[in-house]
XYZ file of C-alpha atoms in Angstrom:
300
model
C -13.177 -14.146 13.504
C -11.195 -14.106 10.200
C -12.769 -17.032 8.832
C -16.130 -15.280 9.614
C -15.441 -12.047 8.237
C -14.418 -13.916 5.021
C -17.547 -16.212 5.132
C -19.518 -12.908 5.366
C -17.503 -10.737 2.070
C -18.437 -14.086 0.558
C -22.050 -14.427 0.947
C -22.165 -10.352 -0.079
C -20.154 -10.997 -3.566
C -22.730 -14.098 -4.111
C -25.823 -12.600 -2.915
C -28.380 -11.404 -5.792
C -31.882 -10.970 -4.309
C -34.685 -13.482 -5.323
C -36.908 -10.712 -6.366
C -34.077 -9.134 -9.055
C -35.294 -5.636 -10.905
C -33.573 -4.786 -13.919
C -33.385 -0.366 -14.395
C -32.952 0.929 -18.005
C -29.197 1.984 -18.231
C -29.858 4.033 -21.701
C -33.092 2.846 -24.299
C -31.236 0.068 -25.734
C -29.444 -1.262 -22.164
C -31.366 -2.732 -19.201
C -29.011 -3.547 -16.150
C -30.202 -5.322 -12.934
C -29.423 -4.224 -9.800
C -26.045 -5.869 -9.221
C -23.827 -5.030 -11.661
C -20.145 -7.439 -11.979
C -17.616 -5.926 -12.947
C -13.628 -6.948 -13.702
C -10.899 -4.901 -14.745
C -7.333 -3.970 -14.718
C -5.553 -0.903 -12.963
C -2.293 1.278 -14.038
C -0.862 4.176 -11.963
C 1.879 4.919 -9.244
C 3.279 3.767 -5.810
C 4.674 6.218 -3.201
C 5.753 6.017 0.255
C 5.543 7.120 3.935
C 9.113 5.834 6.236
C 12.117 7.232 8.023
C 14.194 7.523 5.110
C 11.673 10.486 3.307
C 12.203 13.631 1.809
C 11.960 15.929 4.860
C 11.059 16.387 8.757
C 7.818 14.509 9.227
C 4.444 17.067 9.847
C 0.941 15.563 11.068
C -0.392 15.005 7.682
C -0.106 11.970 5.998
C 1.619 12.614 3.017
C 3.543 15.715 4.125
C 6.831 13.303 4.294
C 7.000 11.998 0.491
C 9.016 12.464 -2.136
C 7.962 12.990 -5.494
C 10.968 11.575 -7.168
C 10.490 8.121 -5.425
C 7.146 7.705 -7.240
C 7.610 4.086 -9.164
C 5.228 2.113 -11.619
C 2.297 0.160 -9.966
C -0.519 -2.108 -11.508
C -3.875 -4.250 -10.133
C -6.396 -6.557 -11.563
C -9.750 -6.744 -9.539
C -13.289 -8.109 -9.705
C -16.464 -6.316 -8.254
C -19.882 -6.356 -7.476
C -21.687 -2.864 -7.093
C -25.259 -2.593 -5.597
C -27.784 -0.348 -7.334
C -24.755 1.992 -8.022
C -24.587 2.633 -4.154
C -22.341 0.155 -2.736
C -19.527 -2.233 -4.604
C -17.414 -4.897 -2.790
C -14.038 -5.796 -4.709
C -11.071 -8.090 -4.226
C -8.299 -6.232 -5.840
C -4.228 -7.680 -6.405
C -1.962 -5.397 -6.671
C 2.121 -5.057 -7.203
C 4.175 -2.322 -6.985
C 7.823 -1.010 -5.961
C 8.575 1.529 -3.561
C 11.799 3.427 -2.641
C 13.470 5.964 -0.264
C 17.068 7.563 0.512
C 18.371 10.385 2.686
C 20.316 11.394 -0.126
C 17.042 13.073 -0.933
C 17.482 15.555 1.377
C 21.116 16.716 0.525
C 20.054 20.384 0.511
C 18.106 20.419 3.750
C 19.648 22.753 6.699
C 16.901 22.296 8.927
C 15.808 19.066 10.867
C 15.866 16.496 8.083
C 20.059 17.660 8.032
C 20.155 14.431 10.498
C 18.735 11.934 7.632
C 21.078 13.148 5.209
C 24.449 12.383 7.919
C 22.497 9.014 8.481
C 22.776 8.416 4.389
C 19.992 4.737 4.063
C 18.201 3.943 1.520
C 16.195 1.189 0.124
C 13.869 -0.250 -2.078
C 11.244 -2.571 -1.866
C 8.668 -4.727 -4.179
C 5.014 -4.581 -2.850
C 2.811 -7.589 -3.482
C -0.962 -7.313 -2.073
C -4.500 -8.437 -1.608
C -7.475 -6.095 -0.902
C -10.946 -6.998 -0.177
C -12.400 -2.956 -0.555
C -15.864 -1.734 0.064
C -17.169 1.094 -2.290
C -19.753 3.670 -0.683
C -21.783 6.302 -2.979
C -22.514 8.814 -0.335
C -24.724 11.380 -3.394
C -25.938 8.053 -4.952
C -28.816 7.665 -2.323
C -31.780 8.987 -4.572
C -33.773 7.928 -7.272
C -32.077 5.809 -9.473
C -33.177 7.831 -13.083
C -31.421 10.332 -11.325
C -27.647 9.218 -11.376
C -25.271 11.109 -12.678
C -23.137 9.483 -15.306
C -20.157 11.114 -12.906
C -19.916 9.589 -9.411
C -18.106 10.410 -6.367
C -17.204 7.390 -3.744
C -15.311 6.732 -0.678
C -13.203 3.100 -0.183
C -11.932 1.135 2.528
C -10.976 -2.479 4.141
C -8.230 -4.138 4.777
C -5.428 -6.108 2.675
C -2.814 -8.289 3.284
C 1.090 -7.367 1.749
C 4.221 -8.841 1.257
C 7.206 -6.383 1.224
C 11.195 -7.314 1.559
C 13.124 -3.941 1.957
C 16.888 -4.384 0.043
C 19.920 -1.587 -0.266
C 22.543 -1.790 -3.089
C 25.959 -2.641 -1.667
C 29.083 -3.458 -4.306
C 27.103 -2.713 -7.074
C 24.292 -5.455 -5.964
C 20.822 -5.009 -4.171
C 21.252 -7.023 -0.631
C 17.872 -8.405 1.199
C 17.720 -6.579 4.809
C 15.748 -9.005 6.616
C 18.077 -11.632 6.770
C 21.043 -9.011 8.316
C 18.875 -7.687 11.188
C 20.326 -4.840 10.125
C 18.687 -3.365 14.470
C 19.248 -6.328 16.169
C 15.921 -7.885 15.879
C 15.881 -11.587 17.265
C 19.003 -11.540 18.560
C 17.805 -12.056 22.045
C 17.800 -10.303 25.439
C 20.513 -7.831 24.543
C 18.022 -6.628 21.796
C 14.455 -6.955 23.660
C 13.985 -3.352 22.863
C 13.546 -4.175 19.031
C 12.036 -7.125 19.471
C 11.476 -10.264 17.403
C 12.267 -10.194 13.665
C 9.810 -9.053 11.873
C 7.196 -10.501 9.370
C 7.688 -9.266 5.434
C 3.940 -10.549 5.474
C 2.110 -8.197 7.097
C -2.185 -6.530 7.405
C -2.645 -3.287 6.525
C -5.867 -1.269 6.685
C -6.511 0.855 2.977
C -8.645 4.174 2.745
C -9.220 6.737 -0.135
C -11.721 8.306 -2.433
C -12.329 7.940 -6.348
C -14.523 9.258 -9.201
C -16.259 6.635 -11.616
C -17.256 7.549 -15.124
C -19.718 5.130 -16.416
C -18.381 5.480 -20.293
C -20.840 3.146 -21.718
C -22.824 0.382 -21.421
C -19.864 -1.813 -20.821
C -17.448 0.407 -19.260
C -16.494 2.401 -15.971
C -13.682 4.478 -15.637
C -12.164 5.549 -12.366
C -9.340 7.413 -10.953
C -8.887 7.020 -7.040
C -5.937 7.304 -4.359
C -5.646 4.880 -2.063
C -3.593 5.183 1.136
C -2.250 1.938 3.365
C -2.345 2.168 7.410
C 0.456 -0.247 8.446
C 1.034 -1.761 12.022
C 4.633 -2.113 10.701
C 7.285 0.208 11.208
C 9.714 -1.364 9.021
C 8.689 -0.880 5.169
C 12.766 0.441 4.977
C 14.035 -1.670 7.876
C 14.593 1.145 9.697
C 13.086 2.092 13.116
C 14.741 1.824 16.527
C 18.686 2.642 17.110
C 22.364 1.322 15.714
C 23.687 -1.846 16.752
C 26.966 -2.604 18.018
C 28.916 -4.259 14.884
C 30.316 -6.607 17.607
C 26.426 -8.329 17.891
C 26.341 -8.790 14.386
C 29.857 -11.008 14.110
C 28.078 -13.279 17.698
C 24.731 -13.923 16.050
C 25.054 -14.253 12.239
C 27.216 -16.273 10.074
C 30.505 -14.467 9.491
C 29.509 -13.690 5.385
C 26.132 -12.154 6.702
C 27.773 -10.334 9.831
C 30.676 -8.476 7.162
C 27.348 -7.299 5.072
C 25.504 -6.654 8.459
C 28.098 -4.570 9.887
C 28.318 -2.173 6.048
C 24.625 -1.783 5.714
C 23.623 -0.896 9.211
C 24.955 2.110 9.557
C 26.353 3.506 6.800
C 27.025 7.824 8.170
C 30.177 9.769 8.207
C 30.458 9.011 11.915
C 32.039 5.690 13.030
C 29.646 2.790 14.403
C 31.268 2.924 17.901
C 30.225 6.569 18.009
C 26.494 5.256 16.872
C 25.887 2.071 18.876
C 22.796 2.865 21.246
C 21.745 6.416 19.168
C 18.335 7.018 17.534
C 18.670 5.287 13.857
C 14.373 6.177 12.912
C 11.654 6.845 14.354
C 9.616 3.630 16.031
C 6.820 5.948 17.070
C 5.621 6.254 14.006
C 4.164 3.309 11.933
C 5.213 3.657 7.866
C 2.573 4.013 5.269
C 2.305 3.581 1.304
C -0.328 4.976 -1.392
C -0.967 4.456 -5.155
C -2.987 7.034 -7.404
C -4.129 4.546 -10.328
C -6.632 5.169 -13.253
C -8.810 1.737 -13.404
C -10.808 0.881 -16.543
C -13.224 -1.767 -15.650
C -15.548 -4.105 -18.084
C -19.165 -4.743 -17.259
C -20.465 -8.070 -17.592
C -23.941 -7.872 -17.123
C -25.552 -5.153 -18.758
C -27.874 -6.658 -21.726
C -29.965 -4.931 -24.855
C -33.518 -4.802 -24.673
């Protein structure tokens, strides 16, 4: 099935009908009716975990904090159909970040992330293959606007590797099992380790400014479904620091044992209590202004 739905993205990005029309973009620009694009990307990366700025709501972005907004950049390539519907392969890299410390001030329910006191930080690497779809761009084609509206989607594949800062250095959390993932039966509830290579499903919305007959601009958020629940390698409960010291090598198991739980309570008091939230998968977004160049627009 993959290797078919790549087979098919394929055959779209290299399809250009036999019968090609060319439109007049402006009296001195003809364009035909697939236009290529390439371009480059610059915005911001934000996200959605355990360790956010307050108690969760139902919308998506109700649990993220402004000050963890970091850097983010992508280069893409893309094809786009009579101005109605673009297909795009899109890399992007990013960082992303969270703490409880965040929420110092907090009385109410996110009180309990500020006692549990994580935090982490984490380098996003991705791929996107992203359909573009023109919903007011379904008319005559004198009739575009040289504004545009459009909705995105697909899906994407990501590579993430969550760290926290311990004696002045950032430590990996994947190798510590910081939950007791893959430790065995004892653990089942947790589960296997998990992969820092993981699929995620991207949605958002843009605008596109064609700025010339070479040119579009667009600004668009894009938010990331994930089927992971451990962007901060947090999700399930605290480990007994005993587990740590039978299943890792003794240097690991010392760094284990700090990182895991790091609250004003003592781990004994902790082992089996709620450390996140596994019902809820975590998320992240970008907001990035593209500038793209068009390759295929000629004079008259």
């Amino acid at each position: 099935m993959k290797h078919g739905a790549l087979t098919l993205i394929a055959g779209l990005f290299l399809y250009v009908p036999s019968k090609g029309q060319s439109y007049f973009f402006n009296e001195r620009y003809l364009e035909p009716a697939w236009l290529w694009e390439g371009g480059i990307r610059f915005g911001v990366m934000n996200c959605k975990t355990d360790l956010g700025k307050k108690a969760a709501r139902w919308w998506p972005v109700s649990d993220i904090a402004l000050s963890e907004t970091r850097p983010a950049g992508s280069i893409y390539i893309q094809a786009l159909h009579n101005h109605r519907i673009g297909f795009r392969i899109q890399f992007t890299s990013g960082t992303i970040s969270g703490a409880d410390s965040l929420v110092a001030k907090d009385t109410g329910p996110g009180r309990a992330r500020y006692e549990r006191n994580l935090h982490f930080r984490s380098r996003i690497m991705e791929t996107l293959l992203l359909i573009e779809f023109y919903p007011f761009s379904f008319r005559e084609r004198e009739d575009l606007k040289q504004i545009q509206c459009y909705l995105l989607g697909g899906s994407g594949w990501f590579h993430f590797n969550p760290q926290a800062k311990w004696n002045h250095h950032w430590i990996e959390l994947h190798p510590l099992h910081t939950e007791g993932q893959g430790f065995g039966k004892e653990f089942k509830s947790t589960g296997r380790t998990y992969s820092l290579n993981q699929w995620n499903i991207p949605l958002g919305a843009g605008i596109r400014l064609d700025a010339g007959p070479h040119f579009h601009c667009r600004l668009e958020i894009l938010y990331r479904f994930l089927r992971t629940d451990y962007l901060d390698d947090v999700s399930t409960t605290y480990v007994d620091p005993k587990a740590f010291e039978r299943n890792l090598p003794p240097y690991l198991a010392v760094i284990a044992i700090q990182l895991a739980d790091r609250s004003k309570q003592t781990a004994t008091q902790n082992v089996g209590t709620i450390r996140g939230n596994p019902l809820k998968k975590d998320a992240y977004l970008d907001c990035q202004l593209s500038i793209g160049y068009l390759f295929n627009r000629k004079k008259r």
